[in-house]
Structures are given as structure tokens and as C-alpha cells.
Coordinates of C-alpha atoms and ligand atoms in Angstrom, one line a residue:
M311 CA -7.3 12.8 39.5
R312 CA -8.3 15.9 37.6
I313 CA -9.1 15.5 33.9
A314 CA -9.7 18.3 31.5
I315 CA -12.2 17.5 28.8
A316 CA -13.1 19.4 25.6
G317 CA -14.5 18.8 22.2
F318 CA -13.8 20.6 18.8
Q319 CA -15.2 18.7 15.8
H320 CA -15.0 19.6 12.1
E321 CA -14.9 17.5 8.9
T322 CA -13.5 19.8 6.3
N323 CA -14.3 19.4 2.6
T324 CA -11.5 21.3 1.0
F325 CA -13.3 21.3 -2.3
A326 CA -16.3 23.1 -0.8
P327 CA -16.2 26.9 -1.6
T328 CA -17.6 28.3 1.6
P329 CA -15.2 28.6 4.6
T330 CA -16.3 27.5 8.0
E331 CA -16.3 30.5 10.4
Y332 CA -16.5 30.9 14.2
N333 CA -20.2 31.4 14.1
D334 CA -20.7 28.1 12.4
F335 CA -19.3 26.5 15.5
V336 CA -21.5 28.7 17.8
M337 CA -24.7 27.7 16.0
A338 CA -26.7 24.6 17.0
D339 CA -27.6 22.2 14.2
S340 CA -28.0 18.5 14.8
W341 CA -25.7 18.8 17.8
P342 CA -25.5 21.5 20.5
G343 CA -23.9 24.9 19.6
L344 CA -20.7 26.0 21.3
I345 CA -21.0 25.2 25.0
T346 CA -18.6 25.9 27.9
D347 CA -18.0 24.9 31.5
Q348 CA -20.6 22.7 33.2
A349 CA -22.9 22.9 30.1
V350 CA -20.4 20.6 28.4
I351 CA -21.7 17.9 30.8
T352 CA -25.3 18.9 31.2
A353 CA -26.1 19.8 27.5
T354 CA -24.6 16.6 26.1
Q355 CA -26.1 14.2 28.7
G356 CA -27.8 11.2 27.1
M357 CA -26.6 12.0 23.6
N358 CA -24.7 9.6 21.3
L359 CA -21.6 11.9 21.5
P360 CA -18.1 10.8 22.2
I361 CA -17.8 13.3 25.1
T362 CA -21.0 11.9 26.6
G363 CA -19.5 8.4 26.7
A364 CA -16.2 9.7 28.1
I365 CA -18.0 11.6 30.9
E366 CA -20.2 8.6 31.8
T367 CA -17.0 6.4 32.0
A368 CA -15.2 8.9 34.2
H369 CA -18.3 9.0 36.5
A370 CA -18.5 5.2 36.6
H371 CA -14.9 5.0 37.8
N372 CA -15.2 7.7 40.4
T373 CA -14.9 6.2 43.9
P374 CA -14.0 7.6 47.3
Q375 CA -10.6 5.9 47.0
H376 CA -10.0 7.1 43.4
Q377 CA -11.7 10.4 43.0
I378 CA -12.0 11.7 39.4
T379 CA -12.8 15.3 38.9
L380 CA -13.7 16.4 35.4
I381 CA -12.9 19.9 34.3
P382 CA -15.2 20.7 31.4
L383 CA -13.8 23.4 29.2
L384 CA -15.6 23.7 25.9
W385 CA -17.4 21.6 23.2
C386 CA -18.3 22.7 19.7
A387 CA -18.9 21.3 16.2
A388 CA -19.9 22.8 12.9
E389 CA -21.7 21.3 9.9
P390 CA -19.1 19.8 7.5
G391 CA -17.9 22.4 5.0
G392 CA -15.0 24.3 3.6
Y393 CA -11.7 25.2 5.3
V394 CA -12.0 26.3 8.9
S395 CA -10.9 29.9 9.0
D396 CA -7.8 30.9 11.0
D397 CA -10.0 33.1 13.1
A398 CA -12.3 30.2 14.1
F399 CA -9.5 27.8 14.7
D400 CA -7.3 30.2 16.7
R401 CA -10.1 31.4 18.9
I402 CA -11.4 27.9 19.7
S403 CA -8.0 26.5 20.2
A404 CA -7.0 29.3 22.5
K405 CA -10.1 28.7 24.6
I406 CA -9.1 25.1 25.0
C407 CA -5.4 25.8 25.6
D408 CA -6.2 28.6 28.1
G409 CA -8.7 26.5 29.8
I410 CA -6.2 23.7 30.3
A411 CA -3.6 26.2 31.5
A412 CA -6.1 27.6 34.0
T413 CA -6.5 24.2 35.6
S414 CA -3.0 24.8 37.0
G415 CA -2.0 21.2 36.7
C416 CA -4.5 18.7 35.5
D417 CA -3.5 15.1 35.5
G418 CA -4.9 14.1 32.1
V419 CA -6.7 15.5 29.1
Y420 CA -9.5 14.0 27.0
L421 CA -10.5 15.5 23.6
D422 CA -13.5 14.8 21.4
L423 CA -12.2 15.5 17.9
H424 CA -13.1 14.5 14.4
G425 CA -9.7 14.0 12.8
A426 CA -10.4 15.5 9.4
M427 CA -10.2 19.2 10.2
V428 CA -8.3 21.4 7.7
T429 CA -7.8 25.0 8.4
S430 CA -6.7 27.9 6.2
S431 CA -3.2 27.5 7.5
H432 CA -2.9 23.9 8.7
F433 CA -3.5 20.7 6.7
D434 CA -3.7 18.9 10.1
G435 CA -6.1 20.9 12.3
E436 CA -6.2 18.3 15.1
G437 CA -2.4 17.9 15.0
E438 CA -1.9 21.6 15.3
L439 CA -4.4 21.8 18.2
L440 CA -2.5 19.0 20.0
R441 CA 0.9 20.8 19.2
R442 CA -0.5 24.0 20.9
I443 CA -1.7 22.0 23.9
R444 CA 1.6 20.2 24.3
A445 CA 3.4 23.5 24.0
S446 CA 1.4 24.6 27.1
I447 CA 1.4 21.4 29.2
G448 CA 4.6 19.7 28.1
P449 CA 5.1 16.1 27.0
D450 CA 4.2 14.2 30.2
I451 CA 0.5 14.7 30.9
P452 CA -1.5 12.0 29.1
I453 CA -3.8 13.0 26.3
A454 CA -6.5 10.6 25.0
I455 CA -8.6 11.6 22.0
S456 CA -11.5 10.0 20.2
L457 CA -11.9 10.4 16.4
D458 CA -14.5 9.9 13.7
L459 CA -14.3 6.9 11.4
H460 CA -13.6 9.5 8.7
A461 CA -10.5 10.8 10.4
N462 CA -7.5 11.4 8.2
I463 CA -5.0 10.5 10.9
T464 CA -1.5 11.9 10.8
Q465 CA 1.8 10.9 12.4
Q466 CA 1.7 14.2 14.3
M467 CA -1.6 13.2 16.0
V468 CA -0.2 9.8 16.9
D469 CA 2.9 11.3 18.3
L470 CA 1.2 14.0 20.4
A471 CA -1.7 12.0 21.8
D472 CA -1.0 9.1 24.0
L473 CA -4.0 7.2 22.9
I474 CA -6.5 7.5 20.0
T475 CA -9.8 5.7 19.6
V476 CA -11.9 5.7 16.4
Y477 CA -15.6 5.0 15.7
R478 CA -16.1 1.5 14.3
T479 CA -19.4 1.9 12.7
Y480 CA -20.7 3.9 9.7
P481 CA -23.5 4.9 10.2
H482 CA -21.9 6.1 13.4
L483 CA -23.9 4.3 16.1
D484 CA -20.9 4.0 18.5
M485 CA -19.9 7.6 19.0
A486 CA -20.5 7.5 22.7
A487 CA -18.8 4.1 23.0
T488 CA -15.7 5.4 21.3
G489 CA -15.4 8.3 23.7
A490 CA -15.9 5.8 26.5
R491 CA -13.1 3.7 25.2
A492 CA -10.8 6.7 25.1
M493 CA -11.6 7.7 28.7
A494 CA -11.1 4.2 29.9
G495 CA -7.7 4.1 28.2
L496 CA -6.8 7.5 29.7
L497 CA -7.7 6.1 33.2
R498 CA -5.4 3.1 32.6
L499 CA -2.6 5.5 31.5
L500 CA -3.2 7.5 34.7
S501 CA -2.9 4.4 36.8
G502 CA 0.6 3.8 35.4
E503 CA 0.0 1.5 32.4
N504 CA 2.5 1.8 29.5
I505 CA 1.4 1.4 26.0
Y506 CA 3.1 1.8 22.6
A507 CA 1.5 2.8 19.4
A508 CA 2.1 1.7 15.8
F509 CA 0.6 3.6 12.8
R510 CA 0.2 2.5 9.2
Q511 CA -1.4 4.6 6.4
I512 CA -3.2 2.6 3.7
P513 CA -1.9 3.4 0.2
F514 CA -5.3 4.1 -1.4
L515 CA -8.3 6.3 -0.8
I516 CA -11.7 4.7 0.0
A517 CA -14.8 6.6 -1.3
L518 CA -17.4 7.0 1.4
P519 CA -20.2 5.1 -0.4
A520 CA -17.9 2.1 -0.1
Q521 CA -17.4 2.5 3.7
Y522 CA -20.7 1.1 4.9
T523 CA -19.8 -1.1 7.9
G524 CA -22.9 -3.3 7.5
H525 CA -21.4 -4.9 4.4
D526 CA -18.1 -6.4 3.4
P527 CA -15.3 -5.7 3.2
C528 CA -15.7 -3.2 6.1
R529 CA -17.8 -5.5 8.2
S530 CA -15.1 -8.2 8.2
I531 CA -12.3 -5.7 9.0
Y532 CA -14.2 -4.1 11.9
N533 CA -15.2 -7.5 13.2
H534 CA -11.6 -8.5 13.3
I535 CA -10.6 -5.2 15.0
G536 CA -13.3 -5.6 17.6
H537 CA -12.3 -9.1 18.3
I538 CA -8.6 -8.4 18.8
S539 CA -9.6 -5.4 21.0
D540 CA -11.5 -7.6 23.5
N541 CA -8.4 -7.4 25.7
A542 CA -8.3 -3.7 26.7
H543 CA -4.5 -3.8 27.0
E544 CA -4.0 -4.5 23.3
F545 CA -6.3 -2.9 20.8
A546 CA -6.5 -1.5 17.3
E547 CA -8.4 1.2 15.5
F548 CA -9.1 1.7 11.8
A549 CA -10.1 5.0 10.3
M550 CA -11.3 4.9 6.7
G551 CA -10.6 8.6 6.0
F552 CA -12.4 11.5 4.5
S553 CA -11.7 11.6 0.7
A554 CA -12.8 15.3 0.2
A555 CA -9.6 16.6 1.8
D556 CA -6.8 17.6 -0.5
I557 CA -4.0 17.1 2.1
P558 CA -1.0 14.8 2.3
D559 CA -2.5 12.6 5.0
C560 CA -5.8 12.1 3.3
G561 CA -7.0 8.5 3.5
A562 CA -7.4 5.4 5.6
S563 CA -5.0 4.3 8.4
V564 CA -4.6 1.7 11.1
L565 CA -3.5 2.2 14.7
A566 CA -2.5 -0.5 17.1
Y567 CA -1.6 -0.2 20.8
A568 CA 0.2 -2.8 22.9
S569 CA 2.5 -3.2 25.8
T570 CA 5.6 -3.5 23.6
P571 CA 6.5 -1.6 20.4
E572 CA 7.1 -4.9 18.6
Q573 CA 3.6 -6.2 19.4
A574 CA 2.0 -3.0 18.3
A575 CA 3.9 -3.0 15.1
A576 CA 3.0 -6.6 14.3
M577 CA -0.7 -5.9 15.0
A578 CA -0.7 -2.8 12.8
S579 CA 1.0 -4.6 10.0
D580 CA -1.4 -7.5 10.1
I581 CA -4.5 -5.3 9.9
S582 CA -3.1 -3.0 7.2
E583 CA -2.3 -6.1 5.1
M584 CA -5.8 -7.3 5.6
V585 CA -7.2 -4.0 4.4
I586 CA -4.9 -3.7 1.4
A587 CA -5.8 -7.3 0.3
R588 CA -9.4 -6.1 0.0
E589 CA -8.7 -3.0 -2.1
A590 CA -10.7 -4.1 -5.1
D591 CA -13.8 -4.7 -2.9
F592 CA -14.2 -1.1 -1.8
D593 CA -16.7 -0.3 -4.6
P594 CA -18.9 2.8 -4.2
M595 CA -21.3 1.4 -6.8
L596 CA -22.4 4.7 -8.3
I597 CA -25.1 5.0 -10.9
D598 CA -26.0 8.1 -13.0
P599 CA -29.3 9.8 -12.0
Y600 CA -31.6 8.9 -14.9
P601 CA -30.7 5.2 -15.1
A602 CA -30.9 5.0 -11.3
V603 CA -34.5 6.4 -11.4
I604 CA -35.4 4.0 -14.2
Q605 CA -34.0 1.1 -12.2
A606 CA -36.0 2.2 -9.1
M607 CA -39.2 2.5 -11.1
A608 CA -38.7 -1.0 -12.5
S609 CA -38.6 -2.5 -9.0
P610 CA -41.1 -5.4 -8.7
H611 CA -41.2 -5.1 -4.9
Q612 CA -43.9 -3.6 -2.7
K613 CA -41.4 -1.8 -0.5
P614 CA -39.9 1.5 -1.6
V615 CA -36.5 1.9 -3.3
I616 CA -34.0 4.3 -1.8
L617 CA -32.1 6.6 -4.1
A618 CA -29.2 8.0 -2.1
D619 CA -28.1 11.4 -3.5
V620 CA -24.6 10.5 -2.1
Q621 CA -22.7 13.4 -3.6
D622 CA -24.9 16.2 -2.2
N623 CA -24.6 15.1 1.5
P624 CA -24.5 18.2 3.8
G625 CA -22.9 15.9 6.3
A626 CA -19.8 15.7 4.0
G627 CA -19.8 19.4 3.0
G628 CA -22.5 19.2 0.3
S629 CA -24.7 22.3 -0.3
G630 CA -27.9 20.2 0.0
D631 CA -29.4 22.1 -2.9
T632 CA -28.3 20.3 -6.1
T633 CA -31.1 19.3 -8.4
G634 CA -29.7 16.5 -10.6
L635 CA -31.7 13.7 -9.0
L636 CA -34.9 15.8 -8.7
K637 CA -34.7 16.6 -12.4
A638 CA -34.1 12.9 -13.3
L639 CA -37.2 11.9 -11.2
C640 CA -39.4 14.4 -13.1
A641 CA -37.9 13.6 -16.5
A642 CA -38.6 9.9 -15.9
D643 CA -42.1 10.7 -14.6
A644 CA -41.5 8.8 -11.4
E645 CA -44.5 8.4 -9.1
H646 CA -45.0 8.4 -5.3
V647 CA -41.7 10.0 -4.5
V648 CA -40.6 11.7 -1.3
F649 CA -37.3 13.6 -1.3
G650 CA -35.4 15.3 1.5
V651 CA -33.9 17.4 2.7
I652 CA -33.3 20.1 0.0
C653 CA -31.8 23.3 1.4
D654 CA -33.1 26.5 0.0
P655 CA -33.9 29.4 2.4
D656 CA -35.4 31.6 -0.3
F657 CA -37.8 28.8 -1.4
A658 CA -38.7 28.0 2.2
R659 CA -39.5 31.7 2.9
A660 CA -41.6 31.9 -0.2
A661 CA -43.5 28.8 0.8
H662 CA -44.2 30.3 4.2
D663 CA -45.4 33.5 2.5
T664 CA -47.6 31.5 0.1
G665 CA -49.3 29.4 2.8
T666 CA -50.5 25.8 3.1
G667 CA -52.8 24.6 0.3
N668 CA -51.7 27.4 -2.1
N669 CA -49.6 27.2 -5.3
M670 CA -46.4 29.0 -6.1
T671 CA -44.0 29.2 -9.0
H672 CA -40.5 29.4 -7.8
A673 CA -36.9 28.2 -8.6
L674 CA -35.6 25.5 -6.2
G675 CA -31.9 24.9 -5.4
G676 CA -29.1 24.7 -7.9
R677 CA -27.5 27.9 -6.6
S678 CA -24.3 26.7 -5.0
G679 CA -22.1 26.9 -8.1
V680 CA -21.8 23.1 -8.4
A681 CA -20.7 22.2 -12.0
D682 CA -23.6 21.0 -14.2
D683 CA -26.2 22.0 -11.7
T684 CA -28.9 24.6 -12.2
P685 CA -32.1 25.6 -10.3
F686 CA -35.2 23.5 -10.8
E687 CA -38.0 25.7 -12.1
A688 CA -41.5 24.6 -11.5
S689 CA -44.9 25.2 -9.9
F690 CA -45.5 23.7 -6.5
T691 CA -48.4 23.2 -4.0
V692 CA -47.4 24.0 -0.5
E693 CA -48.6 20.9 1.4
A694 CA -47.4 21.9 4.9
L695 CA -45.2 24.3 6.8
H696 CA -42.7 23.6 9.7
D697 CA -40.7 25.7 12.2
G698 CA -37.7 23.5 11.4
I699 CA -37.2 22.0 14.9
F700 CA -37.3 18.2 14.1
T701 CA -37.0 15.7 16.9
Y702 CA -34.8 12.8 15.9
T703 CA -36.3 9.3 16.4
G704 CA -33.7 7.1 14.8
A705 CA -30.8 5.2 16.5
M706 CA -28.1 7.6 15.6
Y707 CA -29.4 10.9 17.0
G708 CA -32.5 9.7 18.8
G709 CA -33.6 12.1 21.5
G710 CA -31.8 15.1 20.0
H711 CA -33.2 17.5 17.5
A712 CA -32.3 19.2 14.3
E713 CA -32.5 22.9 13.8
T714 CA -33.1 23.5 10.1
G715 CA -34.8 26.9 10.1
R716 CA -38.1 27.5 8.4
S717 CA -39.0 24.4 6.4
C718 CA -41.9 23.1 4.3
L719 CA -43.3 20.1 2.4
V720 CA -44.3 20.9 -1.2
S721 CA -45.5 18.8 -4.2
V722 CA -44.4 19.3 -7.8
T723 CA -47.4 20.5 -9.9
G724 CA -48.0 18.2 -12.8
A725 CA -45.9 15.4 -11.5
R726 CA -47.2 12.1 -10.3
D727 CA -46.9 12.7 -6.5
I728 CA -43.4 14.0 -6.1
R729 CA -43.2 15.6 -2.6
L730 CA -40.1 17.5 -1.4
V731 CA -39.0 18.5 2.1
V732 CA -37.2 21.9 1.9
S733 CA -35.2 23.5 4.8
S734 CA -33.4 26.8 5.4
Y735 CA -30.2 25.3 6.8
R736 CA -28.2 22.4 5.5
T737 CA -29.0 19.1 7.2
Q738 CA -28.2 15.5 6.3
C739 CA -31.4 13.4 5.8
L740 CA -30.4 10.6 8.2
D741 CA -33.5 10.2 10.2
Q742 CA -37.2 9.5 9.3
C743 CA -38.3 12.5 11.4
F744 CA -37.8 14.8 8.4
F745 CA -40.7 13.0 6.7
T746 CA -42.8 11.6 9.6
S747 CA -43.0 15.1 11.2
F748 CA -45.1 16.0 8.1
G749 CA -47.3 12.9 8.6
I750 CA -45.7 11.1 5.6
D751 CA -46.2 7.3 5.5
L752 CA -42.8 6.3 4.1
S753 CA -43.9 2.7 3.5
A754 CA -46.4 4.0 1.0
A755 CA -43.8 5.7 -1.2
R756 CA -42.4 4.0 -4.3
I757 CA -39.1 5.9 -4.1
I758 CA -37.5 7.6 -1.1
A759 CA -34.7 10.0 -2.2
L760 CA -32.3 11.2 0.4
K761 CA -29.4 13.7 0.6
S762 CA -27.1 11.5 2.6
T763 CA -24.1 9.2 1.8
I764 CA -24.5 6.3 4.3
H765 CA -25.8 7.6 7.6
Y766 CA -29.5 7.2 6.4
R767 CA -29.1 3.5 6.5
A768 CA -29.4 3.4 10.3
D769 CA -33.0 4.6 10.1
F770 CA -34.2 3.9 6.5
E771 CA -32.5 0.7 5.3
H772 CA -35.2 -1.6 6.8
L773 CA -37.9 0.2 4.9
A774 CA -36.4 -0.4 1.5
S775 CA -36.4 -3.3 -1.0
Q776 CA -33.3 -1.9 -2.6
I777 CA -30.8 1.0 -2.2
I778 CA -29.1 2.7 -5.2
H779 CA -26.2 5.1 -4.9
V780 CA -26.8 8.0 -7.3
A781 CA -24.0 10.0 -8.7
A782 CA -25.8 13.3 -9.3
P783 CA -23.9 16.6 -9.2
G784 CA -22.7 17.7 -5.7
L785 CA -19.8 19.2 -3.8
F786 CA -19.0 15.8 -2.4
E787 CA -17.6 14.1 -5.5
C788 CA -17.4 10.3 -4.8
R789 CA -15.8 9.4 -8.1
L790 CA -12.4 10.3 -6.7
N791 CA -10.5 10.3 -10.0
R792 CA -12.5 13.4 -10.9
L793 CA -11.2 15.4 -8.0
P794 CA -8.4 17.9 -8.7
Y795 CA -6.1 16.7 -5.8
R796 CA -2.8 18.6 -5.6
H797 CA -1.5 17.8 -2.1
L798 CA -1.8 14.0 -1.7
R799 CA 1.3 12.2 -0.6
G800 CA 3.2 10.3 -3.3
G801 CA 2.0 6.9 -4.2
V802 CA -1.6 7.1 -3.0
R803 CA -4.0 5.4 -5.3
I804 CA -7.3 7.2 -5.9
G805 CA -9.2 4.4 -7.7
Ligands
LIG1948 ZN1 -18.0 10.5 10.0

């Protein structure tokens, strides 16, 4: 059996002003840059990536009697951001389609996709990619895809892919496991198994701060889905959707697969009813910056309080440079604060020019045109400089590294120990390495402020006595009734 494999991941924030271009996919960030051919296998080895799990599963099923040959084509991802340009989408899609065509008859296809890609011309990027692949290979060759938990799944994707799997954890600790599940399903399809899909869209949007799978209602729902999926021949998936996408299919959805259409439909209906019954429990629990800081300062506990700057998460298309939470920390005269990762290449360059131990006066952040956000003007002491290659140590990306460009640690002059990690490229602060690489003892902080929505929980939650979701200005608005949606399908509730 010859199986073509490829990956093309993007989570598109249609409210972010900067389009995502081809070079954004070429560049390495927390994941590899654009890789092709055998590098798809070698450069992703050992990582918590869907394609890695898919490759390992194919290798584990490869026997002399049932030989499996993988044909690696391409893998790429870009940091979440604005619409994917037609140029980027057309070029990368063409490489995948041409690669599949050049196999002159593969038996199956596995794709590592996100599920929330929006291009300048297509609301449903993944559906359009699948349409182009089907136009090339016809309807019969099985295609299995794995998607992010934040996928906005469409009927087109369900119709064009024979099988879809979705991460079941947020933070995404099971990316490789989800790819493995898709490959295992593809192998069953190739052995002649028949499955039928049922698809239900949930009639309300779920804000990302309410999607943490460690708490209810998400924990119960995913426990249920995991339980009914113990039998590989019948399984279900639940994607909670990516709310910063102004498209008709924005939102959560349920998929069920079974050996009869009736069984699949019954499973999908049961799960969607279970989700709908919990609508009121999906609460993002947002607090404005100043009261959030006051609440953190009043904590009676020894352990630090985490202030999550959930609306300026680069991992959801945020600029990583808004200053609302930083200003609130200074205004409240908070002490023993560490805050990361703020993206400001001009500031990082100035810090490198200034040198360790020296002082500088410089504007920081606030330059991305976010409403109600302005630069933070202050004097700083440059505490330490960094080349921006950070090696992840947490469960989500452990073993990989982040490329953030020239970076630094500075302290705010006149404040009571407020230290900031500043980078040159946008990066989500989901791993302790961004602080520990500077020798910071996080347990000694009173407040840890993080530009991340939920992913930080995997590596920081155990350090904290309390976690507060802060609604400071950012490009990733989590109060969904403030977003100027124009394209949602009729009847979708936005909370
Ligand atoms: Zn995600």
C-alpha cells in the first residue's frame, strides 16, 4: 500500500489585519518551516505533531505481508494570523496536488490539517484543498485527515474526506495521538472496512477561554467521546471551533463514524444534544485588567497567581504586543511580576544595542492598531539578552524549540520588580522555557502574566494558586458579542 502524506496547517483570525503569506509558511517558529520529501519524516520525528503520530502508526503496521510505503510530500504551518493569501494557498495546494498526482496511483492519502484556514478567496480553506485533491484523484481513493480541536468543520470537509479525527485536549497534548488515530482509520479503510459519517453543527459559538478540557463542561464531553470511541469501528469527534473566523461554518461541531448511517446519526445526535444542554456552562470568565491585577495582589497564597492575557495570544492571531495588562500592573503598583512574551522587534534591537546592565528609555508594544491600545512608555534596565532560540521543556512542545528572534529580559524602572520578556517574532507563552532560560525562578514570583489563552496551562498551571482570565485589548476578542461578524450562518448564538 502506498500512502501519500502531507501537512498544511493554519488557524486564520479573520479579524487580524495582516495577511498570512507564503513566507510565513516557509519560516520556522515553534514548529519546523516548510519541509518536503523525506524531511517530512526526519524533521518531525519525535515531535508532538499529528503527522508524526501518523507516520509512527504506518511504520508500526508495516509488515512483510502488508507492506506500507509512505510517500511524504510536504508539511508546513504558519503562526495564526490574518487571511491566507491566494498566492500562499495556491502555491502550497499545488505542491500537494502535484505531489499526489506524481505518485501515479497511491492507494490512500493522509493530511495533517488545522480545519480553521480561511483564504482571501475561500471561507473553507481545507474544503477547497480537498476539492482540488479530489479533482485530481477522483472519489475513490480514501483520504483521512486529522484536525485541530479549534477546527471550524464544514460539510464539504466531511463529504470529501473519508475520515476525520480531531484533537481531544486543550492544551493540545494529543496532537500526535490524533494523527495516529487518523492513520489507523485510513489503514482500516484500505483493508476494506466501510464506515459512514454523521455531522452536526452546534448552534452557538464557544469562546476559547471556555474550552479548557481540564474543567467541565469540556472534560465530561471529551470523557464521553473517548469512552464511546474505545471501539475503533465506531467513534466520535468533537471540535470546539475557532471563534475569530467570520465565516458561515464558524463554531463547534460533532462527527460520528459507524458501520451504518443510522448508527452514526444516532451517535452524532446524542453527543450534540449533550453539548447543547451545557451551553450555559461554557463561561470564559473574563475580568478587566485593573480589577484582575487587584484580585491577584490580594491573593493570600504563597504560590503565584497567573494572569492570562487571553485576548493577545499570538497562537490565535494576536499581535503579542498589546500593553493593557502591563499598564494595569504598573498602575496598581504590583510587585514581583514576570510577564512574557511581548513581541516588539524595535525594542529588542534597542535592548541589544544598550547591553546588559544598562538603562534605556523606549516605547514598548502598542503598535498593532488594536483599539484602545497604545505603546507603554518607560525606562528599563536590560537584565539579560538572548538569541531567541528557546528549547521547550513542557509537555506540549518538549524537545522542540521556538525561534523568536533577538530577545531580552528587562525590568521596569521605578516599579516594584516587574520583569518582561520581549521577543522579535510573535510567540505564544505556553512553556516555562521563556522564563527559565533567563534563570528566572517562577515560584518566587507573585504574579506570572502570560500572553496565551489556554495552552500555558499544560506547563504553568501547577505553579499557580489561582488563574485569572484578563480581558485586556487584543486582536483575539473573546467577548464574542463585541465582534463585527457578517458571515455567520443564520441562527448561531454568539453569547
Ligand atoms: Zn488549537
